[in-house]
Tab-separated table of C-alpha atoms in Angstrom:
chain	number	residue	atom	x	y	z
A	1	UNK	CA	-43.985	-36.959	-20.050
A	2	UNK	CA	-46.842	-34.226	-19.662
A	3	UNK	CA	-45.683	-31.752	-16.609
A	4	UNK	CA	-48.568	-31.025	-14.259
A	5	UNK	CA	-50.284	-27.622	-15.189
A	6	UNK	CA	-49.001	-25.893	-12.471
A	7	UNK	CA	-45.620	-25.997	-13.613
A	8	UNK	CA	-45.150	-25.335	-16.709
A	9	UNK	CA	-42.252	-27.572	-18.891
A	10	UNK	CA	-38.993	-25.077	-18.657
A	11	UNK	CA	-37.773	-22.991	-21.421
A	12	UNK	CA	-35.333	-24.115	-23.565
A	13	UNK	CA	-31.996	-23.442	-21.859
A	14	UNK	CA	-31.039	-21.609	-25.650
A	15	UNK	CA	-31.430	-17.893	-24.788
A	16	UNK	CA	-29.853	-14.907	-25.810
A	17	UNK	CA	-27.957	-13.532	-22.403
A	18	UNK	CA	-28.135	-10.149	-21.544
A	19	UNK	CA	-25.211	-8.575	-20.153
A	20	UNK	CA	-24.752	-6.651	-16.982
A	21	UNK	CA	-25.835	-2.924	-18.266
A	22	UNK	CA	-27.660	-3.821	-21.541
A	23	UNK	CA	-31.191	-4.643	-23.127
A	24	UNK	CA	-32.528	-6.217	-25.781
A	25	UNK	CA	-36.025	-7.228	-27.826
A	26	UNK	CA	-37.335	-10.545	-28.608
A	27	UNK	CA	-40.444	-11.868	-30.453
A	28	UNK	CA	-41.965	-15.171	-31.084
A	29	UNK	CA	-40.229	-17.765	-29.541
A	30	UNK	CA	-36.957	-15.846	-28.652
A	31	UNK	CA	-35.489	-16.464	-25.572
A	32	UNK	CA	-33.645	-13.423	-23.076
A	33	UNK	CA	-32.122	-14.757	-20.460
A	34	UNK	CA	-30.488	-13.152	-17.718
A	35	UNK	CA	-27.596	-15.289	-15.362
A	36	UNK	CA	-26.473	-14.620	-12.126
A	37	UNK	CA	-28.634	-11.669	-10.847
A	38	UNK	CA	-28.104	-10.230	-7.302
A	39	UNK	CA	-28.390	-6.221	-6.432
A	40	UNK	CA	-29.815	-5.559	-10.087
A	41	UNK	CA	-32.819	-5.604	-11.397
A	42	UNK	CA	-34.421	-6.998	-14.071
A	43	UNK	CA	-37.065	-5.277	-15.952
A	44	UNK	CA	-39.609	-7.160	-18.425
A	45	UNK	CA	-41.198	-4.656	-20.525
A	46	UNK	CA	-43.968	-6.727	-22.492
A	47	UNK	CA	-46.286	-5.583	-25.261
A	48	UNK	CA	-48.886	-8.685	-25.581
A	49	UNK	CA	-50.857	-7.496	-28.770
A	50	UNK	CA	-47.610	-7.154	-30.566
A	51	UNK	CA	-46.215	-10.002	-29.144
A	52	UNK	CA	-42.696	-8.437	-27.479
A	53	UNK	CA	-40.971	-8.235	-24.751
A	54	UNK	CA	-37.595	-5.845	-23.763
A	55	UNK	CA	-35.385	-7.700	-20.760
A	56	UNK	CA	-33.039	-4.965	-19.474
A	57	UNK	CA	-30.175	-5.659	-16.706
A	58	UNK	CA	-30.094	-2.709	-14.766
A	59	UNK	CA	-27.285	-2.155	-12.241
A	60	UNK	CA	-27.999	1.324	-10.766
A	61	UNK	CA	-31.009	3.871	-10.478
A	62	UNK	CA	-29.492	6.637	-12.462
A	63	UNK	CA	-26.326	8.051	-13.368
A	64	UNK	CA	-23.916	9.155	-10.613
A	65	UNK	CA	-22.901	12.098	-12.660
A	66	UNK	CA	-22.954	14.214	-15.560
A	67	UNK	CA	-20.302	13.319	-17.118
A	68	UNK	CA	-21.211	9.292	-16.787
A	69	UNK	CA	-20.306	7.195	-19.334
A	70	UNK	CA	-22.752	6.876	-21.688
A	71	UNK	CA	-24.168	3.496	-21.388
A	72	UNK	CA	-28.164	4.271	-20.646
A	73	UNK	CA	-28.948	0.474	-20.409
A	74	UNK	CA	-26.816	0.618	-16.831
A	75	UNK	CA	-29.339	2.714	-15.141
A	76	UNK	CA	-33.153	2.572	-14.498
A	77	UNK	CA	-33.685	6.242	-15.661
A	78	UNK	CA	-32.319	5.722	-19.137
A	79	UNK	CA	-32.532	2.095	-19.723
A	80	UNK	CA	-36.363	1.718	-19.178
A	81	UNK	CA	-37.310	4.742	-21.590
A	82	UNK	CA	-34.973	3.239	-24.121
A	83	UNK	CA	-36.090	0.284	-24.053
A	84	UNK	CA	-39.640	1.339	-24.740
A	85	UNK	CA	-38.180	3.410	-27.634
A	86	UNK	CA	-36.660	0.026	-28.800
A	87	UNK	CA	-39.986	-1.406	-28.515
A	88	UNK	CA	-41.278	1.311	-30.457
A	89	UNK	CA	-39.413	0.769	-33.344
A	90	UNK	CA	-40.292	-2.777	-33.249
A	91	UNK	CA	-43.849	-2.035	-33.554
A	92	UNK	CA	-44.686	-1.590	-30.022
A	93	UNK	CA	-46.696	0.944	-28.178
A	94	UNK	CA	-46.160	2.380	-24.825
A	95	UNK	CA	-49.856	2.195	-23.879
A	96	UNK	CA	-49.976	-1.594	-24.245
A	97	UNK	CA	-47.004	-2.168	-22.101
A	98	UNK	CA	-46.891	-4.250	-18.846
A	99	UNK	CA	-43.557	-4.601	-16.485
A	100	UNK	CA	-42.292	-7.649	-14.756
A	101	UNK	CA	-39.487	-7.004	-12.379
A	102	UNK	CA	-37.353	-9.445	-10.204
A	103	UNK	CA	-33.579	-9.138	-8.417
A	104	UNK	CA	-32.979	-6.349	-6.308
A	105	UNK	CA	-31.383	-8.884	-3.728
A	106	UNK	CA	-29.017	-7.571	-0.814
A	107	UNK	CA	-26.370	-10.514	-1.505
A	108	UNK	CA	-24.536	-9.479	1.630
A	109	UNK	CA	-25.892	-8.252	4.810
A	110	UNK	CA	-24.067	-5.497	6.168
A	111	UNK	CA	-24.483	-4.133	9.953
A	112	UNK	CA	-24.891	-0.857	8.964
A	113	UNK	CA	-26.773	-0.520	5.849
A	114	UNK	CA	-30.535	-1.731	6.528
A	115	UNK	CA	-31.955	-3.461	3.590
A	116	UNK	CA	-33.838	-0.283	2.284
A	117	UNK	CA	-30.961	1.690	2.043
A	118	UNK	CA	-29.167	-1.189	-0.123
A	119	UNK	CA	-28.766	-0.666	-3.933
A	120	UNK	CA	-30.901	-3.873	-4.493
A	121	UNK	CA	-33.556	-1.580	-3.075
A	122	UNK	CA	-32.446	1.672	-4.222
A	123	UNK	CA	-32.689	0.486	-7.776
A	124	UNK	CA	-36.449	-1.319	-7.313
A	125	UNK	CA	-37.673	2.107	-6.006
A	126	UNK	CA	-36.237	3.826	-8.986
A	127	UNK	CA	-37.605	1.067	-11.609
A	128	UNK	CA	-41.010	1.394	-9.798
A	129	UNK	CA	-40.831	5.045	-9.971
A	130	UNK	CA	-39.886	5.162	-13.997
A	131	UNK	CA	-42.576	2.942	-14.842
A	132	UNK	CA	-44.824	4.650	-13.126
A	133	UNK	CA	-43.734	8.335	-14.551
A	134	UNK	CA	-44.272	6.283	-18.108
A	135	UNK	CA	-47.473	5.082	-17.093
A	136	UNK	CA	-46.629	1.237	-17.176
A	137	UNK	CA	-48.638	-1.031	-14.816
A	138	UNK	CA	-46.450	-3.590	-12.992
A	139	UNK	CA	-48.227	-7.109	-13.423
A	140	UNK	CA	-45.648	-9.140	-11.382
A	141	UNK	CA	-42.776	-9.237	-9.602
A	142	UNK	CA	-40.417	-11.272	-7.612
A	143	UNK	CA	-37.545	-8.859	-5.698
A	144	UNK	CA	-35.604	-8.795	-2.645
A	145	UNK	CA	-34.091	-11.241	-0.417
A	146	UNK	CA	-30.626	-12.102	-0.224
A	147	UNK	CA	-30.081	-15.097	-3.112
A	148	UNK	CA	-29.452	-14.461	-6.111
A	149	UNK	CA	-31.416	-15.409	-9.565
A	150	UNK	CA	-31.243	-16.279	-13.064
A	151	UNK	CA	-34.348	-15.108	-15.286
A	152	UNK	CA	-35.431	-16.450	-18.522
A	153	UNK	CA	-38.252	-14.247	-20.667
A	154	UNK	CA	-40.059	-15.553	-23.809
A	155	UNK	CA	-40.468	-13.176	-26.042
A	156	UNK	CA	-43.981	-13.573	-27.817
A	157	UNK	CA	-45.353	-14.206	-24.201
A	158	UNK	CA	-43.261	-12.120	-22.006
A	159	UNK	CA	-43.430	-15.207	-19.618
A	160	UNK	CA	-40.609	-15.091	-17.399
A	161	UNK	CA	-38.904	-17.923	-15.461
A	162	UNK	CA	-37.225	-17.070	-11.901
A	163	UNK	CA	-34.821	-19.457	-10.687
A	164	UNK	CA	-32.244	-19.297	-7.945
A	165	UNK	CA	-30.195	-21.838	-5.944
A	166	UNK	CA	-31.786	-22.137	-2.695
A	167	UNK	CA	-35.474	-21.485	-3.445
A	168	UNK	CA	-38.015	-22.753	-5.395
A	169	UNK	CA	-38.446	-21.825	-8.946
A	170	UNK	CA	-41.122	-19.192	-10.023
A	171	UNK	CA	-43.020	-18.224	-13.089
A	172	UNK	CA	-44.107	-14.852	-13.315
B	1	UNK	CA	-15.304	10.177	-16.740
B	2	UNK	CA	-12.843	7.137	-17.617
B	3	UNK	CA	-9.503	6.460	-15.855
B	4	UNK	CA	-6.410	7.132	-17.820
B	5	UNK	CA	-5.450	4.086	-18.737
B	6	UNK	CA	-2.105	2.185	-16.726
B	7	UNK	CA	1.135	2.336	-18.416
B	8	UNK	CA	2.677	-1.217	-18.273
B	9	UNK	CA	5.166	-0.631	-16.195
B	10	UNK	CA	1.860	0.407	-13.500
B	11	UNK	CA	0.201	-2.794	-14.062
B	12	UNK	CA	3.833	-4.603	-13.615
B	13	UNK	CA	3.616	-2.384	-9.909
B	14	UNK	CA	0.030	-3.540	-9.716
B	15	UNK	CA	0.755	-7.304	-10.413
B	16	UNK	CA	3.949	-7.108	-8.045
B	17	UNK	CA	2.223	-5.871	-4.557
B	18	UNK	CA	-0.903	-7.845	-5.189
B	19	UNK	CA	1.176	-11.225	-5.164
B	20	UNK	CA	2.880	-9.541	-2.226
B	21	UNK	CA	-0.479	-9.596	-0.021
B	22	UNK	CA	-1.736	-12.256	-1.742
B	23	UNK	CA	1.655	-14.164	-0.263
B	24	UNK	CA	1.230	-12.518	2.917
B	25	UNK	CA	-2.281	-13.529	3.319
B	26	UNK	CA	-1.297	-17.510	2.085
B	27	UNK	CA	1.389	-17.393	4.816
B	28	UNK	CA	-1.654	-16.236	7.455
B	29	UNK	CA	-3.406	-19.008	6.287
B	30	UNK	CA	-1.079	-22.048	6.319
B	31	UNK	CA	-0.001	-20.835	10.129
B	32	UNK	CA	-3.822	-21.441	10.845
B	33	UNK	CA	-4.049	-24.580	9.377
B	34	UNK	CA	-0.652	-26.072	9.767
B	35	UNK	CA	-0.137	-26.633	6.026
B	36	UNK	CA	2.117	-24.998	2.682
B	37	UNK	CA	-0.263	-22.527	0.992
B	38	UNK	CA	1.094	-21.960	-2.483
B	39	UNK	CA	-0.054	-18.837	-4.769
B	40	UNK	CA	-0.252	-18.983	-9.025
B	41	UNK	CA	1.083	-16.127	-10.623
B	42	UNK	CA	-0.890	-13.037	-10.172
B	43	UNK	CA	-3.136	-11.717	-13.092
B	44	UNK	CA	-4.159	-8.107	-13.537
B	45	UNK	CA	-6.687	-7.463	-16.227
B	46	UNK	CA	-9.080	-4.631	-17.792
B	47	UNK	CA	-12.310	-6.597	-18.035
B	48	UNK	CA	-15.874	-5.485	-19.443
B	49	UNK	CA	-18.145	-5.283	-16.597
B	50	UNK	CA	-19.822	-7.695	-17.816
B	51	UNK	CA	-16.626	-10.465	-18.245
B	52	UNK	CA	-16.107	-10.136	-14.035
B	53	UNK	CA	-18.301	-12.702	-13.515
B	54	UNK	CA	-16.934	-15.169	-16.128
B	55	UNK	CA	-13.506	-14.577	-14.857
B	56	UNK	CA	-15.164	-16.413	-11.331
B	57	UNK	CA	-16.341	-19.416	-12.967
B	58	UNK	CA	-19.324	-17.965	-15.127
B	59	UNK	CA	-22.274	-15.950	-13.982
B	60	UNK	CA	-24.316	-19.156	-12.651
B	61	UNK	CA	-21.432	-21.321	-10.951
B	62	UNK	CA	-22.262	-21.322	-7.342
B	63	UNK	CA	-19.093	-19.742	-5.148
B	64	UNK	CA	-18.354	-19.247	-1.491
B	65	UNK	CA	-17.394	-15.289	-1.351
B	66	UNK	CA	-16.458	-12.804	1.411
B	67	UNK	CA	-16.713	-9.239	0.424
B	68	UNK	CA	-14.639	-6.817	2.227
B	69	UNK	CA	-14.939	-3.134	1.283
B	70	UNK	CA	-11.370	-1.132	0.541
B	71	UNK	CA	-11.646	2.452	2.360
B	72	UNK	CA	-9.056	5.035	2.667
B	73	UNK	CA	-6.590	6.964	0.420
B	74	UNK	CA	-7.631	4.427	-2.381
B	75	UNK	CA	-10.920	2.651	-2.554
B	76	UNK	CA	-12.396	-0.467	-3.775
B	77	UNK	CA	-13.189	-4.193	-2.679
B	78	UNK	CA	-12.076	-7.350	-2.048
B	79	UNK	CA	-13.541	-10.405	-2.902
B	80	UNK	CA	-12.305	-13.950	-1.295
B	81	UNK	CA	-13.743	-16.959	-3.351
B	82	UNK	CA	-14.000	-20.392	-3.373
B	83	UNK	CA	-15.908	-23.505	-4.869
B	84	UNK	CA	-18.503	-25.114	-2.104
B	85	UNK	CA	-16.231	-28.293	-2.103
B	86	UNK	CA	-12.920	-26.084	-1.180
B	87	UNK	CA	-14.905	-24.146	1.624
B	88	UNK	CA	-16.348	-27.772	2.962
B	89	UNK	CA	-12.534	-28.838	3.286
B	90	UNK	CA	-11.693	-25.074	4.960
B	91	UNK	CA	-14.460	-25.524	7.334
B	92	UNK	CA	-13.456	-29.241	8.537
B	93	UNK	CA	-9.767	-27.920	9.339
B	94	UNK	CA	-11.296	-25.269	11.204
B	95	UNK	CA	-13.310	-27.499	13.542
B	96	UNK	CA	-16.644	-27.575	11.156
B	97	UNK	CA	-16.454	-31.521	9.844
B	98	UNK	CA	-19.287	-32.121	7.739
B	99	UNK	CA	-20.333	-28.607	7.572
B	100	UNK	CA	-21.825	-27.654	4.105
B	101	UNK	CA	-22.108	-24.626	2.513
B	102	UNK	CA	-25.610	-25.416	1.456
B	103	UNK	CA	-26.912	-25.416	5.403
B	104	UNK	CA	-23.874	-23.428	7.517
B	105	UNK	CA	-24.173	-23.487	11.274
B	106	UNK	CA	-23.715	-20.011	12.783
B	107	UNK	CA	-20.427	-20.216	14.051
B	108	UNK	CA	-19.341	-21.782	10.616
B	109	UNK	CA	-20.500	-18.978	9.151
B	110	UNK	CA	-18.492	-16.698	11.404
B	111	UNK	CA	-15.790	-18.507	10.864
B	112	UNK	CA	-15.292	-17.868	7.336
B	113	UNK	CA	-16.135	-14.313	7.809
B	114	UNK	CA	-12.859	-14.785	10.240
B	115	UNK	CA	-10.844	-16.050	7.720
B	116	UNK	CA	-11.554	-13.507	5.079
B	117	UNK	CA	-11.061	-10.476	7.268
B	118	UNK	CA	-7.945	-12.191	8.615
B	119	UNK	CA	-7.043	-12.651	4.422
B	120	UNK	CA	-7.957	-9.567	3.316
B	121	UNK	CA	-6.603	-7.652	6.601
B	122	UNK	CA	-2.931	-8.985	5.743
B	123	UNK	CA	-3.408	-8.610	1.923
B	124	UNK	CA	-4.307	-4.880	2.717
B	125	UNK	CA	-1.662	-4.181	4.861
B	126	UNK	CA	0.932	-5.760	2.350
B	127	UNK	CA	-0.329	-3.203	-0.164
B	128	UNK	CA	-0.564	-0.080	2.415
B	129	UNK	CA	3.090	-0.447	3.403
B	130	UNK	CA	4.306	-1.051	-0.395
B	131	UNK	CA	1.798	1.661	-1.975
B	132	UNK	CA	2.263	4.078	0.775
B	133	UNK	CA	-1.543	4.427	0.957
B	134	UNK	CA	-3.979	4.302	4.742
B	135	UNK	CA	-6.275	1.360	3.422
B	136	UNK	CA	-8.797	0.188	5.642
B	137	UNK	CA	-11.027	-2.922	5.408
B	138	UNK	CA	-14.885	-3.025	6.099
B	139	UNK	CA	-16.596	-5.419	8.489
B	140	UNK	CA	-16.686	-8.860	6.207
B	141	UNK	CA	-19.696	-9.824	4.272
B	142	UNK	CA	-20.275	-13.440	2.884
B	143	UNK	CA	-22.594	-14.978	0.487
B	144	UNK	CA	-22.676	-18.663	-1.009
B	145	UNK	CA	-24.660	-17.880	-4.698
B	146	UNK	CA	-24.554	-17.411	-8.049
B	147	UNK	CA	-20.998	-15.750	-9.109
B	148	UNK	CA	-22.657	-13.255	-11.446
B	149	UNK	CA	-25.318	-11.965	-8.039
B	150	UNK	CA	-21.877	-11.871	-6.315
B	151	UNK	CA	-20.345	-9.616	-8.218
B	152	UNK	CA	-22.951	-7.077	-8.841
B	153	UNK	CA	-22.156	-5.073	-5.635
B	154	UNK	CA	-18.856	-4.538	-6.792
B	155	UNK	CA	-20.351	-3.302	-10.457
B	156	UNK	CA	-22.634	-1.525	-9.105
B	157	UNK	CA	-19.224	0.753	-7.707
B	158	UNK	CA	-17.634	0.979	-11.189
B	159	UNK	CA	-20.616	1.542	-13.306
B	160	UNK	CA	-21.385	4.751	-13.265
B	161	UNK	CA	-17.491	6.183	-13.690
B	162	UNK	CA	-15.528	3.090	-15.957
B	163	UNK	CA	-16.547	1.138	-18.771
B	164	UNK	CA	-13.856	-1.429	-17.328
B	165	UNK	CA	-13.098	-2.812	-14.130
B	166	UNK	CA	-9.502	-3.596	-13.244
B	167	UNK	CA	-9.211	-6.870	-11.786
B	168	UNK	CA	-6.276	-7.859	-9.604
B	169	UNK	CA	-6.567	-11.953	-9.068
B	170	UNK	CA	-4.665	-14.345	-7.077
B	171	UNK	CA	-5.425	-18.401	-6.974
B	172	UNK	CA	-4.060	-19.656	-3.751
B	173	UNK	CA	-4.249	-23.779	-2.742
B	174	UNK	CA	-2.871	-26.260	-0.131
B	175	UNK	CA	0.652	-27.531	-1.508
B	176	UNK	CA	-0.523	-30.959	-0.097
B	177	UNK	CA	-3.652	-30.842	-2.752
B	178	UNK	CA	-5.648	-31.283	0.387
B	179	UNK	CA	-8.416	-29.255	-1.554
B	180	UNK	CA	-7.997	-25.945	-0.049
B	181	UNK	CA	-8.132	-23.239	-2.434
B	182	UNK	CA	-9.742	-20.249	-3.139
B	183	UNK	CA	-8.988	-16.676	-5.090
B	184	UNK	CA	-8.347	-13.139	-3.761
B	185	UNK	CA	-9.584	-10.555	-6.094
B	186	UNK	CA	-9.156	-6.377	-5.888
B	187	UNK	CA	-10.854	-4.292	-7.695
B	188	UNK	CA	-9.720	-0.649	-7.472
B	189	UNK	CA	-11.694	1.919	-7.955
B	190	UNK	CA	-10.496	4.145	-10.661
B	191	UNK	CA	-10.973	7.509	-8.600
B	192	UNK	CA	-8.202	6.533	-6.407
B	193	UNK	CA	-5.959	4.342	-9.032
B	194	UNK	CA	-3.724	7.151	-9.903
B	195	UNK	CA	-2.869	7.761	-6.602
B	196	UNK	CA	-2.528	4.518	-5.867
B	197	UNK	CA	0.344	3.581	-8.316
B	198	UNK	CA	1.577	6.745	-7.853
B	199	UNK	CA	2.545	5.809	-3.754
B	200	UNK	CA	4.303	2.712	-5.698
B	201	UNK	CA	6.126	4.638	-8.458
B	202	UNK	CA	7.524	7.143	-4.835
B	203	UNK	CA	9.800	3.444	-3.898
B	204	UNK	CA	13.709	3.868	-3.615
């Protein structure tokens, strides 16, 4: 059966998952797939000419202190300039690049922590603010709320499939 | 930094007052509901961040989960899970028939934010009287989702000071296999571990 054009057949379910704190690359038909996000964020870093994309699962903005353990995928500040080094040495170049972001739910609503102040949000604002510091244009996003989502990114295309429990799937 | 790592015999501790509160917070719950509330034999693991979720189920399987924030002379967090099914039979004993997890009335909803602070209140307490330790629960949180978007909060916590997370997990379910059940997991923080086995290790 043809699917209508407006929604496009799913990606195969056969991805490569990316674990809480870590990034990788994928070209062609490669799959990235992210399961289960809530108060992280995921950031699609997407070079179209060379045909890649970086998926990084980023749990907090930056590191809490100096003597953090050094794991630069867990935080926005050092995972999102690594991955465009990664990208780099794949062949990629930093003025090509566009972002796709999505998570940065509040999974739990609590009385007295307003949703701006949540680490859902705290970590968008510091993705936003990285990319922009690079110079990386944001083409889409889907953030916020309180559900949680599981992302799937094609490499070549750096199309990326948003799905979550309650709500209606989304391409970005 | 990364937490000295727990000599056996601290983990033994560890294991020993979590099935403690874990029993005294099965005993809370069979008084509400009338019914024998047994508990598995507690496990206490170091898991990559990243394993949490697949010790609930697996980063997409949909769970029922109050969140209750550890503060105090140790910190940390609780998290009170069950499958959608297990909550829909909780929620009928409590005077919710038919009442789904998918669409929760209000006072449903309440309800099991009730039960968890009543859960993790008396698992708390167990471990403040055996640990010697002031812990103090936050005001409940609950979210019906993905177990991996569950978990993140409490990740979030450990991520920037562990490589590991130490996860303290107890299954409890209705003797009668009436299809309560659920899990009570504690996560320490490792800032306050040391001085949290060490109020255990001060016992006659």
């Amino acid at each position: 059966m043809i699917p209508p054009a407006s929604r496009p057949a799913p990606l195969p379910s056969t991805a490569r998952r990316i674990s809480i704190g870590e990034f990788e690359v994928a070209a062609g038909q490669e799959r990235l797939a992210i399961y289960g996000l809530g108060s992280c964020v995921a950031v699609l870093l997407h070079d179209r000419e060379a045909g890649l994309s970086a998926l990084g699962h980023i749990l907090l903005p930056s590191p809490p202190r100096a003597d953090a353990p050094g794991i630069p995928g867990r935080f926005a500040a050092t995972a999102i300039p690594a991955m465009v080094a990664a990208l780099a040495g794949r062949g990629g170049q930093v003025r090509q690049l566009v972002a796709k972001l999505a998570g940065a739910a509040q999974m739990f609503q609590f009385e007295r922590v307003p949703e701006e102040e949540g680490i859902g949000a705290r970590n968008l604002r510091a993705a936003l603010s990285t990319l922009e510091r690079l110079g990386i244009p944001v083409a889409a996003r889907d953030v916020g709320g309180a559900y949680g989502r599981t992302i799937v990114v094609e490499g070549a295309t750096g199309r990326m499939e948003v799905r979550a429990v309650r709500v209606e799937e989304r391409i970005l | 930094m990364q937490a000295a790592p727990l000599d056996p015999q601290d983990l033994d501790l560890l294991k020993e007052v979590s099935n403690i509160g874990a029993g005294n917070a099965a005993t809370a719950l069979a008084r509400m509901l009338g019914e024998v509330i047994t508990l598995t034999i507690p496990d206490v693991r170091a898991l990559e961040l990243s394993a949490v979720a697949d010790a609930l189920g697996g980063p997409e399987r949909v769970v029922v989960a109050i969140h209750l924030g550890v503060l105090g002379e140790a910190r940390g967090n609780l998290l009170i899970t069950s499958s959608p099914e297990a909550a829909t039979h909780l929620l009928a004993r409590l005077g919710f028939p038919g009442a789904s997890p998918e669409a929760l009335p209000p006072l449903a909803t309440s309800a099991l934010r009730e039960i968890g602070n009543i859960l993790g209140g008396t698992y708390l307490t167990a471990l403040s009287r055996l640990l010697h330790r002031h812990l103090v629960p936050t005001v409940p949180g609950l979210a019906i989702d993905m177990a991996g978007a569950v978990v993140d909060l409490l990740l979030t916590e450990l991520a920037g000071v562990s490589a590991q997370a130490l996860v303290l997990e107890t299954t409890f379910a209705e003797a009668s296999g009436g299809g309560v059940r659920g899990s009570i997991f504690f996560l320490p923080h490792p800032d306050g571990l040391g001085a949290l086995v060490a109020g255990g290790r001060r016992q006659p």
